[in-house]
């Protein structure tokens, strides 16, 4: 009876499937579905072979899927967006690759596009690359506000590429190595060069700190207006929505910074929190400026003086510094560089730089004369030692020391001085790639830190003036 009932149920299901009526077959098989799943393996194989004959004809599993027009259009739009995003990413990668090819070609050619071998050295090329990159990123950035994301990524990406050269500048030092049998031997191992190992991590840290200072002014209580626009109006920096009910004329410094935008603050000045934050950031930027300037001065002093600079020196130090300064330096009285600078009328940075060039040239002129005076034969040196003549100091050495002290005091009094003629000559004639990278990197960070300090001082000046107007 059970086998007969199963055969009858299968016949009904097959007729229902062929006729397209699924209601009766589903109802009749629902009661025996659990028993069907627990059949023996032989019966399951037999039913599978029987079902294979009709599944290809009218089985619901083989029915084609129906896609709505809206669904297909959405899928096509999604695919188009994905394709466009992929094309944009590929274009960005291609542009970056082309830019790196251009930089690499200029580095190999020494900035000589003719390829005739008349280009500058690799050290000068990398130094110019860092300087040009700084001008491209920060040249138009003249406000206390964060860098744009594109400029910031460009600065970090290209600086990492230029600084990666330092990873391969090494020096060999002897180290002890113990073998397996206990024997100690001395081998030469490589490590980063000492000047790069000491200065490059610090410069990277200073770079990060300067960018963080700019990022901290994303939401500030002051804004900027371009030259010629109405001062105190609503054309302030993006992101400031504070209304000024009674616009007041904004005070401006009577200086030669005509290219900088004007600083504007609300009537009554800044809040105490914002004022405290400005002072803190100003002190931090000032310390960064001092650190970068110290590194730059050390690197420049380590560079040798080129022969072309010695060839351009005057024959006497007196002709270089002039009659009045020479009379003060050569006087037998106690030398005071502060009094000498007070007596000299210096009204601009250009005049201070010109005086620094003259004093530096006279210093090396007197040093060269002192070296030539001591370049004597061995018999003359013996006679001078016997007669105790060398106890009297050489006047050229004394003049050179006083000129060096005067130059140091002048640079301390005018810390914003540009590079002297000797510094520029050292950079152009330098062949050491590591020193060139450290010098140019510290120089651009020094310039950025100095600009940030100046921008903060401008805001503090306007805030103080607005508070005094109340």
Short mmCIF file of N, CA, C and O in Angstrom, two decimals, residues 311-398:
data_model
loop_
_atom_site.label_atom_id
_atom_site.label_comp_id
_atom_site.label_asym_id
_atom_site.label_seq_id
_atom_site.Cartn_x
_atom_site.Cartn_y
_atom_site.Cartn_z
N UNK A 311 89.13 84.67 -5.44
CA UNK A 311 89.60 85.44 -6.59
C UNK A 311 88.91 86.79 -6.71
O UNK A 311 89.47 87.73 -7.28
N UNK A 312 87.72 86.91 -6.17
CA UNK A 312 86.97 88.17 -6.25
C UNK A 312 87.23 89.10 -5.09
O UNK A 312 86.67 90.21 -5.06
N UNK A 313 88.04 88.70 -4.11
CA UNK A 313 88.29 89.54 -2.94
C UNK A 313 89.17 90.74 -3.30
O UNK A 313 90.02 90.65 -4.19
N UNK A 314 88.96 91.87 -2.63
CA UNK A 314 89.84 93.02 -2.88
C UNK A 314 91.25 92.76 -2.32
O UNK A 314 91.46 91.84 -1.53
N UNK A 315 92.17 93.59 -2.69
CA UNK A 315 93.56 93.40 -2.26
C UNK A 315 93.76 93.78 -0.81
O UNK A 315 94.68 93.29 -0.15
N UNK A 316 92.94 94.66 -0.29
CA UNK A 316 93.08 95.09 1.11
C UNK A 316 91.71 95.13 1.77
O UNK A 316 90.69 95.40 1.12
N UNK A 317 91.70 94.88 3.09
CA UNK A 317 90.46 94.96 3.83
C UNK A 317 89.96 96.37 4.00
O UNK A 317 88.75 96.61 4.11
N UNK A 318 90.87 97.32 3.99
CA UNK A 318 90.48 98.72 4.12
C UNK A 318 89.64 99.17 2.94
O UNK A 318 88.66 99.91 3.10
N UNK A 319 90.01 98.71 1.74
CA UNK A 319 89.23 99.07 0.55
C UNK A 319 87.86 98.45 0.56
O UNK A 319 86.93 98.96 -0.08
N UNK A 320 87.69 97.38 1.30
CA UNK A 320 86.40 96.70 1.33
C UNK A 320 85.42 97.37 2.29
O UNK A 320 84.28 97.66 1.93
N UNK A 321 85.84 97.64 3.53
CA UNK A 321 84.92 98.17 4.53
C UNK A 321 84.84 99.69 4.51
O UNK A 321 83.88 100.27 5.04
N UNK A 322 85.82 100.37 3.96
CA UNK A 322 85.79 101.82 3.95
C UNK A 322 86.68 102.43 5.03
O UNK A 322 87.14 101.75 5.96
N UNK A 323 86.89 103.72 4.92
CA UNK A 323 87.83 104.41 5.80
C UNK A 323 87.33 104.48 7.23
O UNK A 323 88.09 104.22 8.19
N UNK A 324 86.07 104.82 7.42
CA UNK A 324 85.57 105.03 8.79
C UNK A 324 85.54 103.72 9.59
O UNK A 324 85.98 103.67 10.75
N UNK A 325 85.02 102.65 9.00
CA UNK A 325 84.96 101.37 9.72
C UNK A 325 86.36 100.80 9.94
O UNK A 325 86.66 100.23 11.00
N UNK A 326 87.24 100.98 8.97
CA UNK A 326 88.60 100.47 9.13
C UNK A 326 89.32 101.20 10.27
O UNK A 326 90.08 100.59 11.04
N UNK A 327 89.10 102.50 10.40
CA UNK A 327 89.73 103.26 11.47
C UNK A 327 89.27 102.76 12.84
O UNK A 327 90.06 102.69 13.79
N UNK A 328 87.98 102.41 12.95
CA UNK A 328 87.46 101.91 14.22
C UNK A 328 88.00 100.50 14.51
O UNK A 328 88.31 100.18 15.66
N UNK A 329 88.10 99.64 13.49
CA UNK A 329 88.60 98.28 13.69
C UNK A 329 90.09 98.28 14.04
O UNK A 329 90.55 97.51 14.90
N UNK A 330 90.84 99.16 13.41
CA UNK A 330 92.30 99.17 13.61
C UNK A 330 92.74 99.99 14.81
O UNK A 330 93.95 100.07 15.11
N UNK A 331 91.80 100.61 15.51
CA UNK A 331 92.17 101.41 16.68
C UNK A 331 92.65 100.48 17.80
O UNK A 331 92.21 99.34 17.94
N UNK A 332 93.56 101.00 18.63
CA UNK A 332 94.11 100.19 19.70
C UNK A 332 93.20 100.08 20.90
O UNK A 332 93.48 99.34 21.84
N UNK A 333 92.10 100.83 20.92
CA UNK A 333 91.18 100.78 22.05
C UNK A 333 90.38 99.47 22.05
O UNK A 333 90.45 98.67 21.13
N UNK A 334 89.62 99.31 23.11
CA UNK A 334 88.79 98.12 23.21
C UNK A 334 87.71 98.16 22.14
O UNK A 334 86.97 99.14 22.03
N UNK A 335 87.63 97.07 21.40
CA UNK A 335 86.71 97.03 20.26
C UNK A 335 85.31 96.68 20.74
O UNK A 335 85.10 95.71 21.48
N UNK A 336 84.32 97.46 20.30
CA UNK A 336 82.91 97.23 20.64
C UNK A 336 82.10 97.23 19.34
O UNK A 336 81.89 98.30 18.74
N UNK A 337 81.64 96.06 18.89
CA UNK A 337 80.86 96.03 17.64
C UNK A 337 79.52 96.73 17.76
O UNK A 337 79.01 97.28 16.77
N UNK A 338 78.93 96.76 18.98
CA UNK A 338 77.64 97.44 19.13
C UNK A 338 77.77 98.94 18.89
O UNK A 338 76.93 99.56 18.23
N UNK A 339 78.83 99.54 19.45
CA UNK A 339 79.04 100.97 19.23
C UNK A 339 79.32 101.28 17.76
O UNK A 339 78.88 102.31 17.23
N UNK A 340 80.04 100.37 17.13
CA UNK A 340 80.33 100.59 15.71
C UNK A 340 79.07 100.54 14.86
O UNK A 340 78.86 101.38 13.97
N UNK A 341 78.17 99.60 15.14
CA UNK A 341 76.92 99.51 14.38
C UNK A 341 76.00 100.68 14.69
O UNK A 341 75.23 101.12 13.82
N UNK A 342 76.06 101.19 15.94
CA UNK A 342 75.25 102.37 16.28
C UNK A 342 75.71 103.61 15.52
O UNK A 342 74.91 104.48 15.20
N UNK A 343 77.01 103.67 15.25
CA UNK A 343 77.53 104.83 14.54
C UNK A 343 77.29 104.78 13.03
O UNK A 343 77.33 105.80 12.35
N UNK A 344 77.00 103.59 12.52
CA UNK A 344 76.74 103.43 11.09
C UNK A 344 75.26 103.64 10.83
O UNK A 344 74.40 103.08 11.53
N UNK A 345 74.93 104.42 9.84
CA UNK A 345 73.54 104.71 9.51
C UNK A 345 73.00 103.60 8.60
O UNK A 345 73.30 103.54 7.39
N UNK A 346 72.22 102.67 9.18
CA UNK A 346 71.61 101.56 8.43
C UNK A 346 70.10 101.78 8.46
O UNK A 346 69.46 101.66 9.51
N UNK A 347 69.53 102.11 7.32
CA UNK A 347 68.11 102.44 7.25
C UNK A 347 67.26 101.36 6.60
O UNK A 347 66.02 101.46 6.63
N UNK A 348 67.85 100.36 6.01
CA UNK A 348 67.08 99.32 5.32
C UNK A 348 67.83 98.00 5.39
O UNK A 348 69.03 97.94 5.73
N UNK A 349 67.12 96.96 5.06
CA UNK A 349 67.72 95.63 5.04
C UNK A 349 68.77 95.51 3.95
O UNK A 349 69.78 94.80 4.10
N UNK A 350 68.55 96.21 2.85
CA UNK A 350 69.53 96.17 1.76
C UNK A 350 70.87 96.75 2.18
O UNK A 350 71.93 96.21 1.86
N UNK A 351 70.83 97.84 2.95
CA UNK A 351 72.07 98.43 3.43
C UNK A 351 72.77 97.52 4.44
O UNK A 351 74.01 97.42 4.47
N UNK A 352 71.98 96.84 5.28
CA UNK A 352 72.58 95.91 6.24
C UNK A 352 73.24 94.73 5.53
O UNK A 352 74.33 94.28 5.91
N UNK A 353 72.60 94.22 4.47
CA UNK A 353 73.18 93.12 3.71
C UNK A 353 74.45 93.56 2.98
O UNK A 353 75.43 92.81 2.90
N UNK A 354 74.44 94.77 2.48
CA UNK A 354 75.63 95.30 1.80
C UNK A 354 76.80 95.44 2.78
O UNK A 354 77.95 95.11 2.44
N UNK A 355 76.52 95.90 3.99
CA UNK A 355 77.57 96.01 5.00
C UNK A 355 78.09 94.63 5.40
O UNK A 355 79.29 94.44 5.61
N UNK A 356 77.18 93.65 5.51
CA UNK A 356 77.61 92.29 5.85
C UNK A 356 78.54 91.72 4.78
O UNK A 356 79.54 91.05 5.10
N UNK A 357 78.23 91.96 3.52
CA UNK A 357 79.12 91.49 2.44
C UNK A 357 80.50 92.13 2.53
O UNK A 357 81.53 91.45 2.35
N UNK A 358 80.56 93.42 2.82
CA UNK A 358 81.85 94.12 2.91
C UNK A 358 82.67 93.61 4.09
O UNK A 358 83.88 93.37 3.97
N UNK A 359 82.02 93.44 5.25
CA UNK A 359 82.75 92.97 6.43
C UNK A 359 83.24 91.55 6.23
O UNK A 359 84.38 91.21 6.60
N UNK A 360 82.42 90.71 5.63
CA UNK A 360 82.83 89.32 5.39
C UNK A 360 83.98 89.24 4.40
O UNK A 360 84.92 88.44 4.57
N UNK A 361 83.95 90.07 3.36
CA UNK A 361 85.05 90.09 2.40
C UNK A 361 86.35 90.57 3.03
O UNK A 361 87.43 90.01 2.79
N UNK A 362 86.26 91.60 3.88
CA UNK A 362 87.47 92.08 4.56
C UNK A 362 88.02 91.04 5.53
O UNK A 362 89.24 90.90 5.69
N UNK A 363 87.14 90.28 6.18
CA UNK A 363 87.58 89.24 7.11
C UNK A 363 88.43 88.19 6.39
O UNK A 363 89.51 87.82 6.86
N UNK A 364 87.97 87.71 5.24
CA UNK A 364 88.74 86.70 4.50
C UNK A 364 89.98 87.31 3.84
O UNK A 364 90.97 86.60 3.64
N UNK A 365 89.95 88.59 3.53
CA UNK A 365 91.14 89.24 2.99
C UNK A 365 92.25 89.28 4.04
O UNK A 365 93.43 88.97 3.75
N UNK A 366 91.90 89.66 5.27
CA UNK A 366 92.90 89.70 6.34
C UNK A 366 93.38 88.29 6.71
O UNK A 366 94.54 88.11 7.07
N UNK A 367 92.47 87.32 6.67
CA UNK A 367 92.89 85.95 6.95
C UNK A 367 93.87 85.44 5.89
O UNK A 367 94.85 84.75 6.22
N UNK A 368 93.63 85.76 4.65
CA UNK A 368 94.53 85.33 3.60
C UNK A 368 95.90 85.99 3.76
O UNK A 368 96.95 85.35 3.57
N UNK A 369 95.92 87.28 4.12
CA UNK A 369 97.20 87.95 4.35
C UNK A 369 97.94 87.33 5.53
O UNK A 369 99.18 87.21 5.51
N UNK A 370 97.19 86.94 6.56
CA UNK A 370 97.84 86.33 7.72
C UNK A 370 98.45 84.98 7.35
O UNK A 370 99.55 84.64 7.80
N UNK A 371 97.77 84.23 6.52
CA UNK A 371 98.31 82.93 6.08
C UNK A 371 99.55 83.12 5.20
O UNK A 371 100.53 82.37 5.32
N UNK A 372 99.52 84.11 4.33
CA UNK A 372 100.69 84.37 3.48
C UNK A 372 101.87 84.88 4.28
O UNK A 372 103.04 84.60 3.96
N UNK A 373 101.61 85.63 5.34
CA UNK A 373 102.69 86.15 6.17
C UNK A 373 103.40 85.04 6.93
O UNK A 373 104.61 85.13 7.19
N UNK A 374 102.66 83.98 7.29
CA UNK A 374 103.26 82.87 8.03
C UNK A 374 103.82 81.80 7.10
O UNK A 374 104.40 80.82 7.59
N UNK A 375 103.62 81.94 5.81
CA UNK A 375 104.16 80.95 4.86
C UNK A 375 105.60 81.29 4.53
O UNK A 375 105.92 81.85 3.48
N UNK A 376 106.48 80.99 5.43
CA UNK A 376 107.90 81.30 5.28
C UNK A 376 108.71 80.01 5.26
O UNK A 376 108.20 78.93 5.54
N UNK A 377 109.97 80.18 4.95
CA UNK A 377 110.86 79.02 4.93
C UNK A 377 111.12 78.52 6.35
O UNK A 377 110.90 79.24 7.34
N UNK A 378 111.62 77.31 6.44
CA UNK A 378 111.86 76.73 7.75
C UNK A 378 112.95 77.48 8.52
O UNK A 378 112.87 77.64 9.74
N UNK A 379 113.99 77.99 7.80
CA UNK A 379 115.06 78.70 8.49
C UNK A 379 114.57 80.04 9.06
O UNK A 379 114.93 80.43 10.17
N UNK A 380 113.67 80.73 8.33
CA UNK A 380 113.12 81.98 8.82
C UNK A 380 112.23 81.75 10.04
O UNK A 380 112.23 82.56 10.99
N UNK A 381 111.50 80.63 10.03
CA UNK A 381 110.67 80.31 11.18
C UNK A 381 111.51 80.01 12.40
O UNK A 381 111.17 80.40 13.53
N UNK A 382 112.65 79.33 12.20
CA UNK A 382 113.53 79.04 13.33
C UNK A 382 114.11 80.32 13.91
O UNK A 382 114.19 80.51 15.14
N UNK A 383 114.49 81.24 13.04
CA UNK A 383 115.06 82.50 13.52
C UNK A 383 114.02 83.31 14.29
O UNK A 383 114.34 83.96 15.29
N UNK A 384 112.76 83.30 13.81
CA UNK A 384 111.72 84.04 14.53
C UNK A 384 111.42 83.43 15.89
O UNK A 384 111.16 84.13 16.87
N UNK A 385 111.46 82.08 15.95
CA UNK A 385 111.25 81.44 17.24
C UNK A 385 112.38 81.75 18.21
O UNK A 385 112.17 81.94 19.41
N UNK A 386 113.57 81.78 17.69
CA UNK A 386 114.72 82.07 18.57
C UNK A 386 114.70 83.51 19.06
O UNK A 386 115.11 83.81 20.18
N UNK A 387 114.28 84.42 18.22
CA UNK A 387 114.26 85.83 18.61
C UNK A 387 112.98 86.24 19.32
O UNK A 387 112.80 87.41 19.67
N UNK A 388 112.04 85.25 19.49
CA UNK A 388 110.80 85.48 20.23
C UNK A 388 109.96 86.61 19.62
O UNK A 388 109.36 87.44 20.31
N UNK A 389 109.96 86.62 18.27
CA UNK A 389 109.17 87.65 17.58
C UNK A 389 107.69 87.29 17.54
O UNK A 389 106.83 88.17 17.53
N UNK A 390 107.41 85.98 17.51
CA UNK A 390 106.02 85.55 17.35
C UNK A 390 105.16 85.84 18.56
O UNK A 390 103.96 85.59 18.54
N UNK A 391 105.74 86.32 19.64
CA UNK A 391 104.91 86.68 20.79
C UNK A 391 104.02 87.88 20.49
O UNK A 391 103.00 88.08 21.12
N UNK A 392 104.41 88.68 19.52
CA UNK A 392 103.59 89.83 19.13
C UNK A 392 102.52 89.37 18.15
O UNK A 392 102.81 88.78 17.12
N UNK A 393 101.24 89.59 18.46
CA UNK A 393 100.18 89.10 17.57
C UNK A 393 100.20 89.81 16.23
O UNK A 393 100.53 91.00 16.13
N UNK A 394 99.82 89.06 15.22
CA UNK A 394 99.75 89.61 13.87
C UNK A 394 98.52 90.51 13.76
O UNK A 394 97.41 90.14 14.17
N UNK A 395 98.72 91.71 13.20
CA UNK A 395 97.61 92.65 13.10
C UNK A 395 96.52 92.14 12.16
O UNK A 395 95.33 92.43 12.36
N UNK A 396 96.89 91.36 11.14
CA UNK A 396 95.88 90.82 10.24
C UNK A 396 94.96 89.82 10.95
O UNK A 396 93.76 89.79 10.69
N UNK A 397 95.55 89.05 11.85
CA UNK A 397 94.71 88.12 12.63
C UNK A 397 93.77 88.88 13.56
O UNK A 397 92.60 88.50 13.72
N UNK A 398 94.26 89.95 14.16
CA UNK A 398 93.42 90.76 15.05
C UNK A 398 92.29 91.41 14.27
O UNK A 398 91.11 91.40 14.70
#
